[in-house]
Coordinates of N, CA and C in Angstrom, one line a residue:
Q2 N 1.1 -1.3 0.0 CA 0.0 0.1 -0.1 C 1.0 1.4 0.1
G3 N 0.3 2.4 -0.7 CA 1.0 3.3 -0.3 C 1.1 4.0 1.3
I4 N -0.3 3.9 1.7 CA -0.2 3.9 3.1 C -1.4 3.0 3.7
S5 N -0.8 2.3 4.9 CA -1.9 1.4 5.6 C -2.5 2.2 7.0
V6 N -3.4 2.3 7.3 CA -4.1 2.7 8.5 C -4.7 2.2 9.4
I7 N -4.1 1.7 10.1 CA -4.7 0.5 11.1 C -5.4 0.9 12.5
S8 N -4.7 1.8 13.1 CA -5.5 2.6 14.2 C -5.0 3.8 14.5
V9 N -5.7 4.7 14.9 CA -5.4 5.9 15.1 C -6.6 7.1 15.2
D10 N -6.5 7.8 15.9 CA -7.6 8.7 16.6 C -6.9 10.0 16.2
G11 N -7.4 11.0 15.0 CA -6.5 12.2 14.6 C -5.8 11.9 13.8
L12 N -5.8 12.0 12.3 CA -5.0 11.7 11.3 C -5.6 12.9 10.1
L13 N -4.5 13.7 9.5 CA -4.8 14.5 8.7 C -3.7 14.4 7.4
V14 N -4.0 14.1 6.2 CA -3.3 13.8 5.1 C -3.5 14.7 4.1
E15 N -2.8 15.8 3.5 CA -3.0 16.8 2.8 C -2.3 16.7 1.7
N16 N -2.6 17.4 0.5 CA -1.9 17.4 -1.0 C -0.6 16.3 -1.1
S17 N -1.3 15.1 -1.0 CA -0.6 14.1 -1.2 C -0.6 13.4 -2.4
V18 N 0.5 12.4 -3.0 CA 0.0 11.8 -4.3 C 0.3 10.4 -4.0
F19 N -0.5 9.1 -4.1 CA -0.1 7.9 -3.8 C 0.0 7.2 -5.1
R20 N 0.5 7.0 -5.5 CA 1.1 6.6 -7.0 C 1.9 5.1 -7.2
N21 N 1.3 4.1 -8.4 CA 2.3 3.0 -8.8 C 2.0 2.2 -7.5
T22 N 1.4 1.6 -6.4 CA 1.3 1.0 -5.8 C 1.4 -0.7 -6.1
W23 N 2.2 -1.6 -5.9 CA 1.8 -3.1 -6.4 C 2.4 -4.1 -5.6
G24 N 2.5 -5.3 -5.8 CA 3.0 -6.1 -5.0 C 2.2 -6.9 -4.0
T25 N 2.5 -7.0 -2.5 CA 1.4 -7.5 -1.7 C 0.2 -6.8 -1.7
P26 N -0.8 -7.7 -2.1 CA -2.3 -7.6 -1.8 C -2.7 -6.5 -0.5
P27 N -3.4 -6.1 -0.7 CA -4.6 -5.0 -1.6 C -3.8 -4.3 -2.8
S28 N -2.6 -4.2 -2.3 CA -1.8 -3.1 -3.5 C -2.6 -1.5 -3.5
S29 N -3.2 -1.5 -2.7 CA -4.3 -0.1 -2.7 C -3.1 1.5 -2.9
G30 N -3.6 2.3 -2.9 CA -3.2 3.5 -2.9 C -3.3 4.2 -1.1
V31 N -4.4 3.8 -0.8 CA -4.6 3.5 0.7 C -5.3 2.4 1.3
D32 N -5.1 2.0 2.0 CA -6.0 0.8 2.7 C -5.9 0.9 4.2
I33 N -7.4 1.3 4.6 CA -7.6 1.5 6.0 C -8.3 0.4 6.3
E34 N -7.8 -0.3 7.3 CA -8.0 -1.8 7.8 C -7.4 -2.1 8.8
P35 N -8.1 -1.8 10.2 CA -7.9 -2.5 11.7 C -7.8 -3.9 11.7
D36 N -6.6 -4.2 12.2 CA -6.5 -5.7 12.4 C -7.1 -6.4 13.6
T37 N -8.1 -5.4 14.7 CA -8.5 -5.8 15.7 C -10.2 -5.2 16.0
P38 N -10.7 -5.4 17.0 CA -11.8 -4.7 17.2 C -11.2 -3.6 18.2
A39 N -10.2 -3.8 18.8 CA -10.1 -2.9 19.5 C -9.3 -1.6 19.0
E40 N -8.6 -1.8 17.7 CA -8.2 -0.1 17.2 C -9.3 0.6 16.6
R41 N -8.7 2.1 16.6 CA -10.0 2.8 16.5 C -9.3 3.4 15.0
L42 N -10.7 3.9 14.3 CA -10.5 4.5 13.4 C -11.7 5.9 13.3
Q43 N -10.6 6.9 14.2 CA -11.7 8.0 14.4 C -10.8 9.5 13.8
N44 N -11.7 10.3 13.5 CA -11.1 11.5 13.1 C -10.0 11.6 12.2
I45 N -10.1 11.0 10.8 CA -9.3 10.6 9.7 C -9.6 11.1 8.8
V46 N -9.1 12.4 8.2 CA -9.5 12.9 6.8 C -8.2 13.2 6.0
F47 N -8.4 12.8 4.6 CA -7.9 13.0 3.5 C -8.2 14.0 2.7
R48 N -7.3 15.0 2.6 CA -7.9 16.3 1.6 C -6.9 16.6 0.4
H49 N -7.9 16.6 -0.8 CA -6.9 17.2 -1.8 C -5.5 16.3 -1.5
C50 N -6.4 14.8 -2.0 CA -5.0 13.9 -2.4 C -5.2 13.0 -3.7
S51 N -4.3 12.7 -4.4 CA -4.4 12.3 -5.3 C -4.0 10.4 -5.2
F52 N -4.8 9.6 -5.8 CA -4.6 7.9 -6.1 C -4.5 7.5 -7.5
L53 N -3.2 7.4 -7.9 CA -3.2 7.0 -9.1 C -2.6 5.8 -9.8
D54 N -2.7 5.0 -10.7 CA -2.1 4.3 -11.3 C -1.9 3.0 -10.1
N55 N -2.6 2.8 -9.3 CA -2.1 1.6 -8.3 C -2.8 0.5 -8.8
Y56 N -2.5 -0.9 -8.7 CA -3.1 -2.0 -9.2 C -4.2 -2.5 -8.1
G57 N -4.2 -1.8 -7.4 CA -5.3 -2.5 -6.5 C -6.4 -1.1 -6.4
D58 N -7.1 -1.2 -5.5 CA -8.2 0.2 -5.4 C -7.1 1.6 -4.8
G59 N -7.5 2.5 -5.7 CA -7.2 3.5 -5.2 C -7.2 4.1 -3.5
I60 N -8.8 3.6 -3.3 CA -8.9 4.2 -1.8 C -9.6 2.6 -1.5
E61 N -9.3 1.9 -0.1 CA -9.8 0.8 0.3 C -9.9 1.3 1.7
V62 N -11.3 1.3 2.2 CA -11.7 0.9 3.6 C -12.4 -0.5 3.8
F63 N -11.3 -1.2 4.5 CA -11.8 -3.0 5.0 C -11.8 -3.0 6.3
L64 N -13.2 -3.1 6.6 CA -13.3 -3.0 8.2 C -14.0 -4.5 8.7
A65 N -13.5 -5.5 8.3 CA -13.9 -6.7 8.9 C -13.7 -7.4 10.1
H66 N -12.7 -6.6 10.6 CA -12.1 -7.1 11.9 C -12.8 -6.2 12.9
Q67 N -13.4 -5.1 12.8 CA -14.3 -4.0 13.2 C -15.6 -5.0 13.8
T68 N -16.1 -4.2 15.0 CA -17.4 -4.9 15.6 C -18.2 -4.2 16.3
G69 N -19.9 -4.4 16.5 CA -20.4 -3.4 17.4 C -19.8 -2.9 18.5
E70 N -19.0 -3.5 19.1 CA -18.0 -3.2 20.5 C -16.8 -2.2 20.1
S71 N -16.3 -2.2 18.6 CA -15.5 -1.1 18.3 C -16.1 0.2 18.1
A72 N -14.8 1.5 18.5 CA -15.5 2.9 18.7 C -16.1 3.2 17.2
A73 N -16.7 3.9 17.5 CA -17.4 4.5 15.8 C -16.4 5.3 14.9
V74 N -16.5 4.4 13.6 CA -15.6 5.2 12.7 C -16.1 6.6 12.4
S75 N -15.0 7.1 12.1 CA -15.1 8.6 11.8 C -14.1 9.1 10.3
I76 N -14.5 8.8 9.3 CA -13.7 8.9 7.9 C -14.2 9.7 6.9
L77 N -13.1 10.5 6.2 CA -13.8 11.6 5.5 C -12.6 11.6 4.5
F78 N -12.7 11.5 2.9 CA -12.0 12.1 1.7 C -12.5 13.1 1.1
D79 N -12.0 14.1 1.3 CA -12.5 15.6 0.8 C -11.8 15.9 -0.3
N80 N -12.7 16.2 -1.6 CA -11.8 16.7 -2.8 C -10.6 15.8 -3.3
C81 N -10.6 14.4 -3.2 CA -9.6 13.8 -3.7 C -9.8 13.0 -5.2
R82 N -9.1 12.6 -5.8 CA -9.3 12.1 -7.2 C -8.4 10.9 -7.3
V83 N -9.0 9.9 -8.1 CA -8.5 8.6 -8.4 C -8.4 8.5 -9.8
S84 N -7.5 7.7 -10.2 CA -7.4 7.6 -11.6 C -6.4 6.4 -11.7
S85 N -6.4 5.2 -12.8 CA -5.7 4.3 -12.6 C -6.0 3.7 -14.0
R86 N -4.9 3.2 -14.6 CA -4.5 2.3 -15.6 C -4.3 1.2 -15.6
R87 N -4.4 0.6 -14.3 CA -4.1 -0.4 -13.5 C -5.3 -1.1 -13.0
G88 N -6.2 -0.4 -12.2 CA -7.0 -0.8 -11.5 C -8.3 -0.1 -11.3
P89 N -9.0 -0.5 -10.1 CA -10.2 0.2 -10.0 C -10.1 1.6 -9.1
G90 N -11.2 2.0 -8.7 CA -11.2 3.4 -7.7 C -11.6 3.1 -6.4
I91 N -12.7 3.1 -5.8 CA -13.1 3.1 -4.3 C -13.7 1.7 -4.1
R92 N -13.1 1.2 -3.2 CA -13.9 -0.1 -2.5 C -14.0 0.3 -1.0
V93 N -15.2 0.1 -0.6 CA -15.7 0.2 1.0 C -16.4 -1.3 1.0
T94 N -15.7 -1.9 2.0 CA -16.1 -3.4 2.2 C -16.3 -4.0 4.0
K95 N -16.8 -5.0 3.9 CA -17.2 -5.6 4.9 C -17.4 -5.2 6.4
I96 N -18.6 -4.4 6.2 CA -19.0 -3.7 7.0 C -20.6 -4.5 7.7
G97 N -20.4 -6.0 8.4 CA -21.2 -6.4 8.6 C -22.4 -6.1 9.3
D98 N -23.3 -7.1 9.5 CA -24.3 -6.8 10.7 C -23.8 -6.5 12.3
G99 N -22.6 -7.3 12.0 CA -22.0 -7.0 13.9 C -20.7 -6.1 13.9
G100 N -20.7 -5.2 12.4 CA -19.7 -4.3 12.4 C -20.0 -2.9 13.1
P101 N -19.0 -2.2 12.9 CA -18.9 -0.8 13.7 C -20.2 0.1 13.2
R102 N -20.5 1.3 14.5 CA -21.0 2.6 13.5 C -20.2 3.8 13.4
G103 N -20.9 4.6 13.0 CA -19.7 5.6 12.5 C -20.5 6.3 10.9
L104 N -19.4 6.4 10.5 CA -19.6 7.3 9.0 C -18.2 7.2 8.3
V105 N -18.6 6.5 7.4 CA -17.6 6.8 6.0 C -17.9 7.7 5.1
E106 N -17.2 8.7 4.9 CA -17.6 9.9 3.7 C -17.2 10.0 2.6
F107 N -17.2 10.2 1.5 CA -16.7 10.9 0.3 C -17.4 12.6 -0.4
R108 N -16.6 13.3 -0.2 CA -17.2 14.7 -0.4 C -16.4 15.0 -1.7
D109 N -17.0 15.3 -2.6 CA -16.4 16.3 -3.7 C -15.1 15.5 -4.2
C110 N -15.5 14.3 -4.5 CA -14.3 13.4 -5.1 C -14.6 12.9 -6.4
V111 N -13.5 12.9 -7.2 CA -13.6 12.3 -8.6 C -13.0 11.1 -8.8
V112 N -13.4 9.9 -9.3 CA -12.8 9.0 -10.0 C -12.8 9.1 -11.2
E113 N -12.2 8.6 -12.1 CA -11.9 8.8 -13.5 C -10.8 8.0 -14.2
N114 N -11.4 7.5 -15.3 CA -10.5 6.6 -16.2 C -9.6 5.4 -15.5
T115 N -10.4 4.4 -14.9 CA -9.9 3.5 -14.2 C -10.1 2.2 -14.9
E116 N -9.3 1.0 -14.8 CA -9.7 0.1 -15.6 C -10.9 -1.0 -15.0
G117 N -11.1 -0.8 -13.6 CA -12.1 -1.5 -13.1 C -13.1 -0.4 -12.6
Y118 N -13.9 -1.1 -11.7 CA -15.5 -0.1 -11.4 C -14.9 1.3 -10.8
G119 N -16.2 2.4 -11.0 CA -15.3 3.8 -10.1 C -15.7 3.4 -8.9
I120 N -16.8 2.7 -8.2 CA -16.9 2.3 -7.0 C -17.3 1.0 -6.3
K121 N -17.2 0.4 -5.5 CA -17.9 -0.6 -5.2 C -17.8 -0.7 -3.7
V122 N -19.0 -1.0 -3.2 CA -19.7 -1.0 -1.8 C -19.9 -2.6 -1.6
Q123 N -19.0 -3.4 -0.5 CA -19.2 -4.4 -0.6 C -19.7 -5.1 1.1
D124 N -20.6 -5.9 0.9 CA -20.7 -6.7 2.3 C -21.0 -5.6 3.2
K125 N -22.2 -4.9 2.8 CA -22.3 -3.5 3.9 C -23.4 -3.4 4.1
S126 N -23.8 -3.6 5.5 CA -25.0 -3.6 6.1 C -25.6 -2.3 6.3
S127 N -27.1 -2.5 6.4 CA -27.8 -1.1 6.4 C -27.7 -0.5 7.8
T128 N -27.8 -1.6 8.5 CA -28.0 -1.3 9.9 C -26.4 -0.7 10.7
R129 N -25.1 -0.6 10.4 CA -24.0 0.0 10.4 C -23.8 1.3 10.1
A130 N -22.0 0.9 10.3 CA -21.8 2.3 9.9 C -22.5 2.8 8.1
R131 N -22.6 4.3 8.5 CA -23.2 4.8 7.0 C -22.1 5.0 6.0
V132 N -22.2 5.1 4.9 CA -21.5 5.2 4.0 C -22.0 6.3 3.0
R133 N -21.4 7.4 2.9 CA -21.9 8.5 2.0 C -21.2 9.0 0.9
F134 N -21.6 9.7 -0.4 CA -21.3 10.3 -1.2 C -21.6 11.6 -1.7
V135 N -21.0 12.6 -1.4 CA -21.6 14.0 -1.3 C -21.0 14.7 -2.7
R136 N -21.6 15.1 -3.7 CA -21.1 15.6 -4.8 C -19.8 14.9 -5.2
C137 N -19.7 13.7 -5.7 CA -18.5 13.0 -6.3 C -19.2 12.8 -8.1
T138 N -18.0 12.2 -8.4 CA -18.1 12.0 -9.7 C -17.7 11.2 -10.2
L139 N -17.9 10.0 -11.3 CA -17.3 8.7 -11.6 C -17.4 9.3 -13.4
R140 N -16.5 9.4 -13.7 CA -16.2 9.8 -15.1 C -15.4 8.9 -16.1
N141 N -15.9 8.2 -17.1 CA -15.0 7.0 -17.7 C -14.5 5.9 -16.9
T142 N -15.1 5.2 -16.1 CA -14.5 4.4 -15.0 C -14.9 2.9 -15.9
A143 N -14.4 1.9 -15.2 CA -14.7 0.4 -15.6 C -14.4 0.5 -17.3
I144 N -13.3 0.9 -17.5 CA -12.9 0.8 -19.1 C -12.7 -0.5 -19.5
N145 N -12.4 -1.3 -18.8 CA -11.8 -2.7 -19.2 C -12.6 -4.0 -18.8
R146 N -13.5 -4.3 -19.8 CA -14.5 -5.3 -20.1 C -14.0 -6.7 -19.0
Q147 N -12.8 -6.9 -19.5 CA -12.2 -8.1 -19.1 C -11.8 -7.8 -17.7
Y148 N -11.9 -6.8 -16.8 CA -11.5 -7.1 -15.8 C -12.1 -7.4 -14.6
R149 N -11.5 -8.3 -13.7 CA -12.1 -9.2 -12.8 C -13.1 -8.5 -11.7
A150 N -14.3 -8.0 -12.6 CA -15.1 -7.0 -11.6 C -16.4 -6.8 -12.3
A151 N -17.7 -6.8 -11.8 CA -18.9 -6.1 -12.7 C -18.3 -5.2 -13.4
W152 N -19.0 -5.0 -14.5 CA -18.7 -4.0 -15.5 C -19.5 -2.6 -15.5
T153 N -19.2 -1.9 -14.8 CA -19.9 -1.0 -14.3 C -19.5 -0.1 -13.3
P154 N -20.1 1.7 -13.7 CA -19.1 2.4 -12.9 C -19.5 2.0 -11.4
L155 N -20.8 1.8 -10.7 CA -21.1 1.9 -9.4 C -21.3 0.1 -9.2
W156 N -20.8 -0.2 -8.4 CA -21.3 -1.8 -8.2 C -21.5 -1.8 -6.9
L157 N -22.9 -2.7 -6.3 CA -23.3 -2.7 -4.7 C -23.2 -4.2 -5.0
H158 N -22.4 -4.8 -3.9 CA -22.1 -6.2 -4.1 C -22.3 -7.0 -2.8
V159 N -23.1 -8.0 -3.2 CA -22.8 -8.9 -1.7 C -21.9 -10.0 -2.1
N160 N -21.2 -10.0 -1.5 CA -19.8 -11.7 -2.0 C -20.4 -12.5 -0.9
D161 N -20.3 -12.3 0.4 CA -20.3 -13.1 1.6 C -21.8 -12.9 2.5
P162 N -22.7 -13.7 2.0 CA -24.0 -13.2 2.4 C -24.4 -13.4 4.0
K163 N -23.0 -14.4 4.4 CA -23.3 -14.3 5.9 C -22.7 -13.2 6.7
L164 N -22.1 -12.0 6.1 CA -21.6 -10.8 6.9 C -23.3 -10.0 7.0
T165 N -24.0 -10.1 5.9 CA -25.2 -9.3 6.2 C -26.5 -9.2 5.7
S166 N -27.5 -9.4 6.6 CA -29.0 -10.0 5.6 C -29.4 -8.8 5.0
K167 N -29.2 -7.5 5.4 CA -29.8 -6.5 5.3 C -28.8 -5.5 4.5
P168 N -28.2 -6.2 3.3 CA -27.2 -4.5 2.6 C -27.6 -3.4 2.2
G169 N -27.1 -2.4 2.4 CA -27.7 -1.1 2.1 C -26.9 0.0 3.1
G170 N -27.6 0.7 3.1 CA -27.0 1.8 4.4 C -26.3 2.9 3.6
I171 N -26.1 3.1 2.4 CA -25.7 4.2 1.7 C -26.5 5.5 1.1
D172 N -25.5 6.8 1.3 CA -26.4 7.9 0.3 C -25.3 8.3 -0.7
F173 N -26.3 9.1 -1.6 CA -25.7 9.4 -2.7 C -26.2 10.6 -2.7
A174 N -25.4 12.0 -2.3 CA -26.0 13.1 -2.6 C -25.6 14.1 -3.7
D175 N -26.2 14.2 -4.6 CA -25.9 14.9 -5.9 C -24.5 14.8 -6.6
C176 N -24.7 13.5 -7.2 CA -23.3 12.5 -7.3 C -23.8 12.5 -8.7
S177 N -22.7 12.2 -9.8 CA -22.9 12.2 -11.4 C -22.2 11.1 -11.9
I178 N -22.5 10.3 -12.6 CA -22.0 9.0 -13.5 C -21.7 9.6 -15.0
E179 N -20.4 9.8 -15.3 CA -20.4 9.8 -16.9 C -19.6 9.1 -17.7
D180 N -20.1 8.3 -18.8 CA -20.1 7.1 -19.4 C -20.6 7.1 -20.6
R181 N -19.9 6.6 -21.6 CA -20.0 6.1 -22.9 C -20.3 4.9 -23.5
R182 N -20.8 4.0 -22.4 CA -20.9 2.4 -22.9 C -22.3 2.4 -22.6
D183 N -22.9 1.3 -23.5 CA -24.1 0.7 -23.4 C -24.2 -0.6 -22.1
R184 N -24.7 0.3 -21.0 CA -24.3 -0.7 -19.4 C -25.3 0.2 -18.6
P185 N -25.5 -0.6 -17.6 CA -26.1 0.0 -16.3 C -25.1 0.8 -15.5
A186 N -25.6 1.8 -15.2 CA -24.7 2.9 -14.5 C -24.4 2.4 -13.2
I187 N -25.6 1.8 -12.5 CA -25.6 1.1 -11.5 C -26.2 -0.4 -11.4
T188 N -25.0 -1.0 -10.8 CA -25.7 -2.5 -10.8 C -25.4 -3.0 -9.2
V189 N -26.7 -3.5 -8.5 CA -26.4 -4.2 -7.4 C -26.5 -5.7 -8.0
E190 N -25.5 -6.4 -6.7 CA -25.3 -7.8 -7.6 C -25.0 -8.7 -6.4
E191 N -25.6 -9.9 -6.3 CA -25.9 -10.8 -5.1 C -25.1 -12.5 -5.8
H192 N -24.1 -12.8 -4.9 CA -23.7 -14.1 -5.5 C -24.3 -15.2 -5.5
S193 N -24.8 -15.3 -4.1 CA -25.5 -16.8 -3.6 C -26.5 -15.9 -2.5
S194 N -27.3 -14.8 -2.5 CA -28.2 -14.6 -1.9 C -29.8 -14.0 -2.2
D195 N -30.5 -13.5 -1.7 CA -31.7 -13.0 -2.5 C -32.3 -11.9 -1.2
Y196 N -31.5 -11.4 -0.8 CA -32.0 -10.0 0.4 C -32.4 -9.2 0.0
G197 N -32.0 -8.3 -1.5 CA -32.8 -7.3 -1.9 C -31.5 -5.9 -1.3
L198 N -32.2 -5.1 -1.7 CA -31.7 -4.0 -0.8 C -32.0 -2.9 0.0
F199 N -31.5 -2.2 0.9 CA -32.2 -1.6 1.9 C -31.5 -0.1 2.1
D200 N -32.5 1.0 2.3 CA -31.8 2.0 2.9 C -30.7 2.5 2.1
V201 N -30.6 2.7 0.8 CA -30.2 3.4 -0.1 C -30.7 4.7 -0.6
T202 N -30.1 5.8 -0.5 CA -31.0 7.3 -0.8 C -30.1 8.0 -1.7
G203 N -30.6 8.9 -2.0 CA -29.9 10.3 -3.1 C -30.3 10.3 -4.3
R204 N -29.5 11.0 -5.2 CA -29.9 11.8 -6.6 C -28.6 11.3 -7.3
I205 N -28.4 10.6 -8.4 CA -27.3 10.5 -9.2 C -27.7 11.1 -10.4
R206 N -27.0 11.9 -11.4 CA -26.9 12.0 -12.8 C -26.0 11.2 -13.3
V207 N -26.9 10.8 -14.7 CA -26.3 10.1 -15.5 C -26.3 10.8 -16.9
L208 N -24.8 11.0 -17.1 CA -24.6 11.5 -18.5 C -24.5 10.2 -19.6
N209 N -24.8 9.9 -20.3 CA -24.8 8.5 -20.9 C -25.6 8.7 -22.3
P210 N -24.8 8.5 -23.6 CA -25.6 8.6 -24.9 C -26.7 7.5 -25.4
F211 N -26.5 6.6 -24.3 CA -27.4 5.3 -24.5 C -28.6 5.8 -23.6
G212 N -28.9 6.4 -22.8 CA -29.9 6.9 -21.9 C -29.4 5.9 -20.4
V213 N -30.2 6.2 -19.4 CA -29.8 6.1 -18.0 C -30.5 4.5 -17.8
Q214 N -29.4 3.6 -17.4 CA -29.6 2.2 -17.2 C -29.1 1.8 -15.8
T215 N -30.0 1.4 -14.9 CA -29.8 0.6 -13.5 C -30.3 -0.9 -13.5
R216 N -29.6 -1.4 -12.6 CA -30.0 -2.7 -12.5 C -29.9 -3.0 -10.7
L217 N -31.1 -2.3 -10.0 CA -30.9 -2.4 -8.5 C -31.9 -3.4 -7.7
G218 N -32.4 -4.4 -8.6 CA -32.9 -5.8 -8.4 C -34.2 -5.7 -7.8
K219 N -34.9 -6.4 -7.7 CA -36.2 -6.3 -7.4 C -36.9 -6.3 -6.1
K220 N -36.0 -6.8 -5.0 CA -36.3 -6.8 -3.7 C -35.5 -5.1 -3.1
Q221 N -36.6 -4.2 -2.7 CA -36.1 -2.9 -2.2 C -37.1 -2.7 -0.8
E222 N -36.4 -1.9 -0.1 CA -37.0 -1.7 1.3 C -36.6 -0.2 1.7
G223 N -37.0 0.8 1.6 CA -36.5 2.1 2.0 C -35.2 2.4 0.8
V224 N -35.2 2.2 -0.3 CA -34.6 2.6 -1.4 C -35.2 3.7 -2.2
T225 N -34.8 4.7 -2.0 CA -35.3 5.7 -2.7 C -34.1 6.8 -3.5
L226 N -33.0 5.9 -4.1 CA -32.5 6.2 -5.0 C -32.8 6.4 -6.0
E227 N -32.6 8.0 -6.8 CA -32.9 8.1 -8.0 C -31.6 8.4 -9.2
A228 N -32.0 7.5 -10.5 CA -30.7 8.0 -11.4 C -31.5 8.9 -12.4
V229 N -31.0 10.0 -12.9 CA -31.8 10.8 -13.9 C -30.9 11.2 -14.6
A230 N -31.4 11.7 -16.1 CA -30.7 11.9 -16.9 C -29.7 13.2 -17.2
A231 N -28.6 13.3 -17.4 CA -28.1 14.9 -17.2 C -28.1 15.0 -18.6
D232 N -27.9 16.4 -18.8 CA -27.9 17.4 -19.7 C -26.0 17.7 -20.2
S233 N -25.2 17.6 -19.2 CA -24.1 18.2 -19.5 C -23.4 17.4 -18.4
P234 N -21.9 17.3 -18.3 CA -20.8 16.7 -17.8 C -21.2 17.7 -16.8
S235 N -20.7 17.2 -15.1 CA -20.5 17.6 -13.9 C -19.5 19.2 -13.7
D236 N -18.8 18.9 -14.6 CA -18.0 20.2 -14.4 C -17.9 21.3 -15.7
G237 N -19.0 20.9 -16.7 CA -19.1 22.0 -17.5 C -18.4 21.8 -18.9
Q238 N -17.5 21.1 -18.8 CA -16.6 20.8 -20.0 C -17.4 19.6 -20.9
Q239 N -17.2 19.9 -22.3 CA -17.8 19.1 -23.3 C -17.2 17.7 -23.0
M240 N -18.1 16.8 -23.1 CA -17.4 15.3 -23.3 C -17.9 14.7 -24.6
P241 N -17.0 13.6 -25.2 CA -17.2 13.5 -26.5 C -17.8 12.3 -26.5
L242 N -19.4 12.4 -26.1 CA -20.2 11.2 -25.8 C -19.8 10.1 -27.1
R243 N -20.0 10.1 -28.1 CA -19.7 9.1 -29.0 C -18.7 8.8 -29.4
A244 N -17.7 9.2 -28.6 CA -16.3 8.9 -29.2 C -16.1 7.3 -29.3
P245 N -15.3 6.7 -29.9 CA -15.1 5.6 -30.3 C -14.4 5.1 -29.1
I246 N -15.1 4.1 -28.4 CA -14.5 3.0 -27.5 C -13.4 2.4 -27.8
P247 N -11.9 2.0 -26.9 CA -11.3 1.6 -27.9 C -11.3 -0.1 -27.3
P248 N -11.1 -0.8 -28.0 CA -11.1 -2.4 -27.2 C -10.7 -2.8 -26.3
P249 N -11.5 -3.7 -25.5 CA -10.7 -4.0 -24.1 C -9.6 -4.4 -24.2
A250 N -8.7 -4.3 -22.9 CA -7.4 -4.6 -22.6 C -7.6 -6.0 -22.1
G251 N -6.2 -6.5 -22.1 CA -5.9 -7.8 -21.7 C -6.4 -8.0 -20.1
Q252 N -6.6 -9.2 -19.9 CA -7.0 -9.8 -18.7 C -5.8 -8.8 -17.4
R253 N -6.5 -8.4 -16.4 CA -5.4 -8.1 -15.5 C -4.5 -8.9 -14.9
R254 N -3.6 -8.9 -14.5 CA -2.7 -9.7 -14.0 C -2.8 -10.4 -12.7

């Protein structure tokens, strides 16, 4: 990892670049991953940081070892950018039904030009720590269809159904997805369960010449997430909507 965060109360990282991380998994730009329930993730802020060309996720928050007895988490990524010719964007994972409370927030962040998904929220219980995206943009993400993940900008995923029976608990406030491919902007996927989706809120503007497509599943409870068509990019710059899409790159190593 470019940086591993295991336990801290009060961490501020500003104006830093995390680039070209590879080798020992997860090979992320930043990996926030406690080893025990007693470790703390409080008052953590990454501001105006860039995560570039890492083999793993640019940003990973992995809370499998936290429990309901752990201190409430407080993590903020503010005005950060993720881009990668090698890997995906942001992953928040393993906040199960017995996981910690608190908030993981991404504010005014941009994920663009990534090989894999833009955002993945995986095995995330709707009853535990909230995950919130505020004014975030996914632009030209999940370029490589052969990448080992769902071919979608925004992926809500249940990989281990033992961790949560009520996946969800996510907010998207004034976010944008800018894409040029004929596919869902948002995909909900469960590998071996049929729980559905719970308590997912917000509004996402989708700019795509093929229209707005989503795959949220048939079972929903407390889901008010809207995906609406956008007329122009979030930054006001012209996006070549019908520019040719290059053929998929080779399988990620």
